[in-house]
Amino acid sequence: MESPSSSTSSPSSTRSEQYRNWQELPRDVTASILQRLGAIEILDSAQKVCMHWRNVCKDPSMWRAIDMRNHEDLDTPFDPEKMCRHAIDRSSGQLRDITIEHFGTDDLLNHITNSSSQLRRLRLVSCYCITDEGLNEAAAKLPLLEELEISPCSFSKESLMALGRCCPLLKSFKLNQQGFRWPRIEWDEEAVAVAESMPELRHLQLFGNKLTNDGLNAILNGCPHLESLDLRQCFNVNLSGDLGKRCAERIKSLRCPNDPTDDYEFDAEIDDGGSFDEDDPSGMSDIDYLSEGYGYYEFSGESDFSYDDFTDYGDFYDFGDYYFG
């Protein structure tokens, strides 16, 4: 007959089964879990949990994709651009996909392209301090780029042409702005740049663009492989008649100017001229301010932390070794 002790699990073994040690997880499983965090959470929190996690977080394969969109939502005193540079350096040339928001500059874009010759996907969100010159210089070092998003910003026709010429593998392009009806401004320069330099495009999003039917016709002529086209809030485009029929026949997934914007990632509020400030002596609209770079703001926040306490930003994050041996 079995004794009670042999047939019943002890309380200690039961607790052991309920509370597994995270450090016992296989390395690839740990990496898969940590990769679901953003770059900021990894650098600012996850890598400090234990030495095992820290070693995983320092593996270059962890940094093939870097998402720096959420820095404003986190309570951290650190400069996002320096943090981004540190993440790029950790990739050791393996970076394939990067998203930056608000803090992008020409210098940072240059660092990305110099350090990441294999980059396939680039997203620049509200990076108003990136200039045409900076974009031109970056384009020359992105021969393998397949996906590019610039939201909600605008660049010159020449810069977009340079992107098309230097990135012959470009399959997806998003150039998004704020939609507005008044004052009515017709502007086909960007559409023509796409049509003349990006013939391999499969997916194109021009949310809030000022293109006209002429610009749309140019795109249809110049991008014969186009499968999806998003023209929401492009209020200068009229898809009635032959042009609408042509789009319906050519494009598998078509979003029209007045289609719902529920799934649009950014602010879809339409500016119908109410943003003009009559008291502003310059007579500039909100859109003018954004196009001139006034919409950019630098990271700031009150903190006792000083970057002067460390000689190198990377050294600051590597100070975790002091605690973990």
Short mmCIF file of C-alpha atoms in Angstrom, two decimals:
data_model
loop_
_atom_site.label_atom_id
_atom_site.label_comp_id
_atom_site.label_asym_id
_atom_site.label_seq_id
_atom_site.Cartn_x
_atom_site.Cartn_y
_atom_site.Cartn_z
CA MET A 1 0.00 0.00 0.00
CA GLU A 2 1.29 3.44 -0.92
CA SER A 3 2.00 5.80 1.88
CA PRO A 4 0.18 9.16 1.88
CA SER A 5 3.47 10.92 1.28
CA SER A 6 4.18 8.95 -1.88
CA SER A 7 0.75 9.49 -3.42
CA THR A 8 0.37 13.16 -2.66
CA SER A 9 2.58 15.95 -4.03
CA SER A 10 4.27 18.03 -1.43
CA PRO A 11 3.34 21.73 -1.11
CA SER A 12 6.87 22.73 -2.11
CA SER A 13 6.78 20.71 -5.36
CA THR A 14 3.34 22.12 -6.18
CA ARG A 15 4.62 25.65 -5.72
CA SER A 16 7.63 24.82 -7.87
CA GLU A 17 5.37 23.69 -10.71
CA GLN A 18 3.21 26.82 -10.42
CA TYR A 19 6.11 29.28 -10.44
CA ARG A 20 8.57 28.37 -13.20
CA ASN A 21 11.88 30.16 -13.44
CA TRP A 22 11.91 32.43 -16.49
CA GLN A 23 15.66 31.94 -16.77
CA GLU A 24 15.08 28.28 -17.56
CA LEU A 25 13.31 29.11 -20.82
CA PRO A 26 15.28 28.25 -23.98
CA ARG A 27 17.16 31.22 -25.36
CA ASP A 28 15.14 31.37 -28.57
CA VAL A 29 11.86 31.43 -26.62
CA THR A 30 13.15 34.23 -24.39
CA ALA A 31 14.26 36.19 -27.46
CA SER A 32 10.84 35.73 -29.08
CA ILE A 33 9.13 37.10 -25.97
CA LEU A 34 11.45 40.08 -25.61
CA GLN A 35 11.16 40.99 -29.28
CA ARG A 36 7.50 41.79 -28.67
CA LEU A 37 8.64 44.76 -26.62
CA GLY A 38 9.70 48.03 -28.19
CA ALA A 39 13.33 49.05 -28.33
CA ILE A 40 12.84 51.51 -25.49
CA GLU A 41 11.31 48.94 -23.15
CA ILE A 42 14.19 46.56 -23.85
CA LEU A 43 16.92 49.11 -23.24
CA ASP A 44 15.26 50.85 -20.33
CA SER A 45 13.78 47.86 -18.49
CA ALA A 46 13.94 44.32 -19.82
CA GLN A 47 17.72 44.03 -20.09
CA LYS A 48 18.08 44.97 -16.43
CA VAL A 49 15.96 42.08 -15.12
CA CYS A 50 18.73 39.47 -15.00
CA MET A 51 22.00 38.54 -16.66
CA HIS A 52 20.30 35.92 -18.88
CA TRP A 53 17.91 38.50 -20.30
CA ARG A 54 20.73 40.99 -20.64
CA ASN A 55 22.80 38.59 -22.72
CA VAL A 56 19.82 37.89 -24.96
CA CYS A 57 19.15 41.63 -25.36
CA LYS A 58 22.73 42.22 -26.50
CA ASP A 59 22.49 39.67 -29.31
CA PRO A 60 22.58 41.52 -32.70
CA SER A 61 19.72 39.34 -33.98
CA MET A 62 17.44 41.05 -31.43
CA TRP A 63 17.91 44.33 -33.29
CA ARG A 64 17.01 43.38 -36.83
CA ALA A 65 13.81 45.39 -36.29
CA ILE A 66 13.80 48.59 -34.21
CA ASP A 67 10.53 50.34 -33.35
CA MET A 68 10.96 53.78 -31.75
CA ARG A 69 7.39 55.06 -32.10
CA ASN A 70 6.29 55.04 -28.48
CA HIS A 71 8.98 57.03 -26.67
CA GLU A 72 6.53 59.80 -25.73
CA ASP A 73 4.27 57.34 -23.92
CA LEU A 74 7.02 56.11 -21.61
CA ASP A 75 8.30 57.76 -18.45
CA THR A 76 11.99 57.82 -19.28
CA PRO A 77 14.47 60.71 -19.08
CA PHE A 78 16.70 59.47 -21.87
CA ASP A 79 17.29 61.12 -25.23
CA PRO A 80 15.47 58.96 -27.82
CA GLU A 81 17.97 59.75 -30.57
CA LYS A 82 20.90 58.55 -28.48
CA MET A 83 18.91 55.50 -27.47
CA CYS A 84 18.12 54.81 -31.14
CA ARG A 85 21.78 55.08 -32.10
CA HIS A 86 22.67 52.61 -29.38
CA ALA A 87 20.06 50.14 -30.65
CA ILE A 88 21.37 50.52 -34.22
CA ASP A 89 24.92 49.86 -33.05
CA ARG A 90 23.79 46.72 -31.26
CA SER A 91 22.43 45.35 -34.54
CA SER A 92 26.01 45.09 -35.88
CA GLY A 93 24.81 45.62 -39.44
CA GLN A 94 21.87 43.19 -39.21
CA LEU A 95 19.17 45.90 -39.10
CA ARG A 96 16.41 45.27 -41.64
CA ASP A 97 13.45 47.31 -40.36
CA ILE A 98 13.36 50.59 -38.42
CA THR A 99 10.66 53.06 -37.39
CA ILE A 100 11.44 56.43 -35.82
CA GLU A 101 8.98 59.07 -34.72
CA HIS A 102 9.38 62.81 -33.99
CA PHE A 103 13.11 62.82 -33.21
CA GLY A 104 14.47 61.98 -36.67
CA THR A 105 17.25 64.21 -38.01
CA ASP A 106 19.60 64.16 -40.98
CA ASP A 107 22.42 62.99 -38.70
CA LEU A 108 20.35 60.09 -37.35
CA LEU A 109 19.20 59.08 -40.82
CA ASN A 110 22.82 59.16 -41.95
CA HIS A 111 23.78 56.92 -39.02
CA ILE A 112 21.02 54.48 -39.94
CA THR A 113 22.07 54.19 -43.57
CA ASN A 114 25.79 54.03 -42.80
CA SER A 115 25.23 51.23 -40.29
CA SER A 116 22.56 49.25 -42.12
CA SER A 117 23.39 48.37 -45.70
CA GLN A 118 20.78 45.58 -45.64
CA LEU A 119 17.82 47.80 -44.67
CA ARG A 120 14.55 46.65 -46.22
CA ARG A 121 11.94 48.79 -44.43
CA LEU A 122 12.12 52.40 -43.25
CA ARG A 123 9.36 54.38 -41.53
CA LEU A 124 9.82 58.10 -40.83
CA VAL A 125 6.91 59.36 -38.72
CA SER A 126 6.58 63.10 -38.02
CA CYS A 127 10.30 63.58 -38.63
CA TYR A 128 10.10 67.23 -39.63
CA CYS A 129 13.82 67.86 -39.07
CA ILE A 130 14.85 65.54 -41.90
CA THR A 131 15.63 67.72 -44.91
CA ASP A 132 15.58 67.07 -48.64
CA GLU A 133 19.37 67.00 -48.58
CA GLY A 134 19.39 64.43 -45.80
CA LEU A 135 16.88 62.24 -47.62
CA ASN A 136 18.86 62.49 -50.87
CA GLU A 137 22.07 61.41 -49.13
CA ALA A 138 20.30 58.51 -47.39
CA ALA A 139 18.65 57.28 -50.59
CA ALA A 140 22.02 56.60 -52.20
CA LYS A 141 22.79 54.08 -49.44
CA LEU A 142 19.50 52.13 -49.53
CA PRO A 143 19.75 49.93 -52.63
CA LEU A 144 17.81 47.04 -51.01
CA LEU A 145 14.94 49.11 -49.60
CA GLU A 146 11.55 47.55 -50.33
CA GLU A 147 9.18 49.51 -48.07
CA LEU A 148 9.25 53.22 -47.26
CA GLU A 149 6.82 55.32 -45.27
CA ILE A 150 6.98 59.09 -44.77
CA SER A 151 4.09 60.23 -42.56
CA PRO A 152 2.84 62.90 -42.23
CA CYS A 153 5.59 64.85 -43.99
CA SER A 154 6.38 66.20 -47.42
CA PHE A 155 9.54 66.30 -49.51
CA SER A 156 10.46 67.82 -52.84
CA LYS A 157 9.96 66.13 -56.17
CA GLU A 158 13.74 65.90 -56.56
CA SER A 159 14.14 63.98 -53.29
CA LEU A 160 11.38 61.55 -54.18
CA MET A 161 12.92 61.05 -57.61
CA ALA A 162 16.26 60.29 -55.96
CA LEU A 163 14.57 57.71 -53.75
CA GLY A 164 13.01 56.03 -56.74
CA ARG A 165 16.25 55.93 -58.71
CA CYS A 166 18.38 54.70 -55.80
CA CYS A 167 15.85 52.15 -54.47
CA PRO A 168 14.92 50.06 -57.53
CA LEU A 169 13.43 47.29 -55.36
CA LEU A 170 10.88 49.61 -53.73
CA LYS A 171 7.54 47.78 -53.63
CA SER A 172 5.59 49.77 -51.02
CA PHE A 173 5.53 53.54 -50.58
CA LYS A 174 3.46 55.62 -48.16
CA LEU A 175 3.57 59.41 -48.40
CA ASN A 176 0.88 60.69 -46.03
CA GLN A 177 -0.21 64.18 -45.04
CA GLN A 178 -3.14 65.91 -43.38
CA GLY A 179 -6.16 66.05 -45.64
CA PHE A 180 -7.80 69.41 -46.31
CA ARG A 181 -10.22 70.84 -48.84
CA TRP A 182 -9.76 74.57 -48.49
CA PRO A 183 -7.90 76.48 -49.69
CA ARG A 184 -7.93 74.29 -52.77
CA ILE A 185 -4.34 73.56 -53.73
CA GLU A 186 -3.56 71.30 -56.68
CA TRP A 187 -0.09 69.76 -56.58
CA ASP A 188 0.99 66.87 -58.80
CA GLU A 189 4.74 67.08 -58.23
CA GLU A 190 4.84 64.16 -55.78
CA ALA A 191 2.55 62.02 -57.92
CA VAL A 192 4.72 62.65 -60.98
CA ALA A 193 7.87 61.78 -59.01
CA VAL A 194 6.30 58.45 -58.02
CA ALA A 195 5.16 57.78 -61.57
CA GLU A 196 8.54 58.55 -63.12
CA SER A 197 10.86 56.83 -60.65
CA MET A 198 9.02 53.95 -58.90
CA PRO A 199 7.86 51.57 -61.63
CA GLU A 200 8.00 48.45 -59.42
CA LEU A 201 5.52 49.66 -56.82
CA ARG A 202 2.84 47.23 -55.70
CA HIS A 203 1.38 49.29 -52.85
CA LEU A 204 0.97 53.06 -52.70
CA GLN A 205 -0.66 55.20 -50.00
CA LEU A 206 -1.07 58.93 -50.61
CA PHE A 207 -3.37 59.85 -47.74
CA GLY A 208 -4.30 63.56 -47.81
CA ASN A 209 -2.29 64.27 -50.96
CA LYS A 210 -3.03 67.26 -53.20
CA LEU A 211 -2.71 65.35 -56.47
CA THR A 212 -5.28 65.78 -59.23
CA ASN A 213 -6.66 63.41 -61.84
CA ASP A 214 -3.63 64.22 -63.99
CA GLY A 215 -1.29 63.05 -61.26
CA LEU A 216 -3.33 59.89 -60.73
CA ASN A 217 -3.26 59.11 -64.44
CA ALA A 218 0.52 59.54 -64.39
CA ILE A 219 0.78 57.03 -61.53
CA LEU A 220 -1.38 54.49 -63.34
CA ASN A 221 0.80 54.90 -66.43
CA GLY A 222 4.12 54.76 -64.60
CA CYS A 223 3.38 52.00 -62.05
CA PRO A 224 1.99 49.09 -64.08
CA HIS A 225 2.29 46.55 -61.22
CA LEU A 226 0.26 48.55 -58.70
CA GLU A 227 -2.08 46.31 -56.68
CA SER A 228 -3.30 48.58 -53.87
CA LEU A 229 -3.84 52.33 -53.88
CA ASP A 230 -5.01 54.45 -50.94
CA LEU A 231 -6.34 57.87 -51.97
CA ARG A 232 -8.33 58.71 -48.87
CA GLN A 233 -8.78 62.45 -48.31
CA CYS A 234 -7.22 63.24 -51.70
CA PHE A 235 -10.08 65.64 -52.41
CA ASN A 236 -8.74 66.93 -55.73
CA VAL A 237 -9.27 63.49 -57.27
CA ASN A 238 -12.57 62.71 -58.98
CA LEU A 239 -13.06 59.00 -59.61
CA SER A 240 -16.24 59.32 -61.61
CA GLY A 241 -16.19 58.48 -65.28
CA ASP A 242 -13.34 56.81 -67.16
CA LEU A 243 -10.68 57.39 -64.48
CA GLY A 244 -12.74 55.65 -61.83
CA LYS A 245 -13.39 52.76 -64.21
CA ARG A 246 -9.70 52.52 -65.02
CA CYS A 247 -8.79 52.36 -61.32
CA ALA A 248 -11.45 49.73 -60.63
CA GLU A 249 -10.13 47.56 -63.44
CA ARG A 250 -6.44 47.98 -62.60
CA ILE A 251 -6.29 48.13 -58.80
CA LYS A 252 -7.23 45.15 -56.64
CA SER A 253 -7.56 47.19 -53.44
CA LEU A 254 -8.67 50.80 -53.95
CA ARG A 255 -9.43 53.28 -51.14
CA CYS A 256 -11.30 56.30 -52.48
CA PRO A 257 -11.06 59.93 -51.26
CA ASN A 258 -14.20 59.75 -49.11
CA ASP A 259 -13.74 56.23 -47.76
CA PRO A 260 -13.78 55.71 -43.95
CA THR A 261 -10.56 56.40 -42.06
CA ASP A 262 -11.24 54.28 -38.97
CA ASP A 263 -8.20 52.09 -39.59
CA TYR A 264 -5.84 54.97 -40.41
CA GLU A 265 -2.95 55.07 -37.94
CA PHE A 266 -2.60 58.84 -37.65
CA ASP A 267 -4.81 61.87 -37.11
CA ALA A 268 -7.42 61.85 -39.87
CA GLU A 269 -9.11 65.14 -38.95
CA ILE A 270 -9.72 67.23 -42.03
CA ASP A 271 -8.45 70.80 -42.04
CA ASP A 272 -11.02 72.86 -43.94
CA GLY A 273 -9.25 76.17 -43.46
CA GLY A 274 -10.04 76.66 -39.78
CA SER A 275 -6.38 76.36 -38.93
CA PHE A 276 -5.58 79.74 -40.45
CA ASP A 277 -4.87 82.21 -37.68
CA GLU A 278 -6.04 85.68 -38.61
CA ASP A 279 -3.88 87.12 -35.85
CA ASP A 280 -0.73 85.53 -37.23
CA PRO A 281 1.10 88.31 -39.10
CA SER A 282 2.91 85.75 -41.23
CA GLY A 283 -0.37 84.48 -42.68
CA MET A 284 0.94 80.92 -42.43
CA SER A 285 -1.38 77.97 -41.88
CA ASP A 286 -0.70 75.02 -39.62
CA ILE A 287 0.31 73.06 -42.71
CA ASP A 288 2.78 75.80 -43.68
CA TYR A 289 4.33 75.61 -40.24
CA LEU A 290 4.71 71.85 -40.53
CA SER A 291 6.25 72.06 -43.98
CA GLU A 292 8.77 74.57 -42.67
CA GLY A 293 9.74 72.30 -39.80
CA TYR A 294 7.98 74.20 -37.01
CA GLY A 295 6.08 71.08 -36.02
CA TYR A 296 9.24 69.45 -34.67
CA TYR A 297 10.05 69.59 -31.01
CA GLU A 298 13.01 68.21 -29.14
CA PHE A 299 12.79 65.75 -26.28
CA SER A 300 12.70 67.60 -23.01
CA GLY A 301 11.74 66.82 -19.48
CA GLU A 302 12.67 67.70 -15.96
CA SER A 303 15.06 65.22 -14.46
CA ASP A 304 18.04 65.11 -12.14
CA PHE A 305 19.77 62.79 -14.58
CA SER A 306 22.67 64.32 -16.51
CA TYR A 307 24.24 62.84 -19.59
CA ASP A 308 27.51 64.33 -18.45
CA ASP A 309 27.61 61.65 -15.77
CA PHE A 310 28.58 59.16 -18.47
CA THR A 311 31.12 59.53 -21.25
CA ASP A 312 29.13 57.44 -23.69
CA TYR A 313 25.42 56.70 -23.97
CA GLY A 314 26.13 53.06 -24.68
CA ASP A 315 28.23 52.87 -21.52
CA PHE A 316 25.20 53.95 -19.53
CA TYR A 317 23.19 50.95 -20.64
CA ASP A 318 26.15 48.65 -20.22
CA PHE A 319 26.43 49.61 -16.57
CA GLY A 320 24.05 46.73 -15.92
CA ASP A 321 27.10 44.47 -15.89
CA TYR A 322 28.08 46.19 -12.65
CA TYR A 323 25.04 44.72 -10.99
CA PHE A 324 24.97 41.35 -12.67
CA GLY A 325 28.64 40.51 -12.67
#
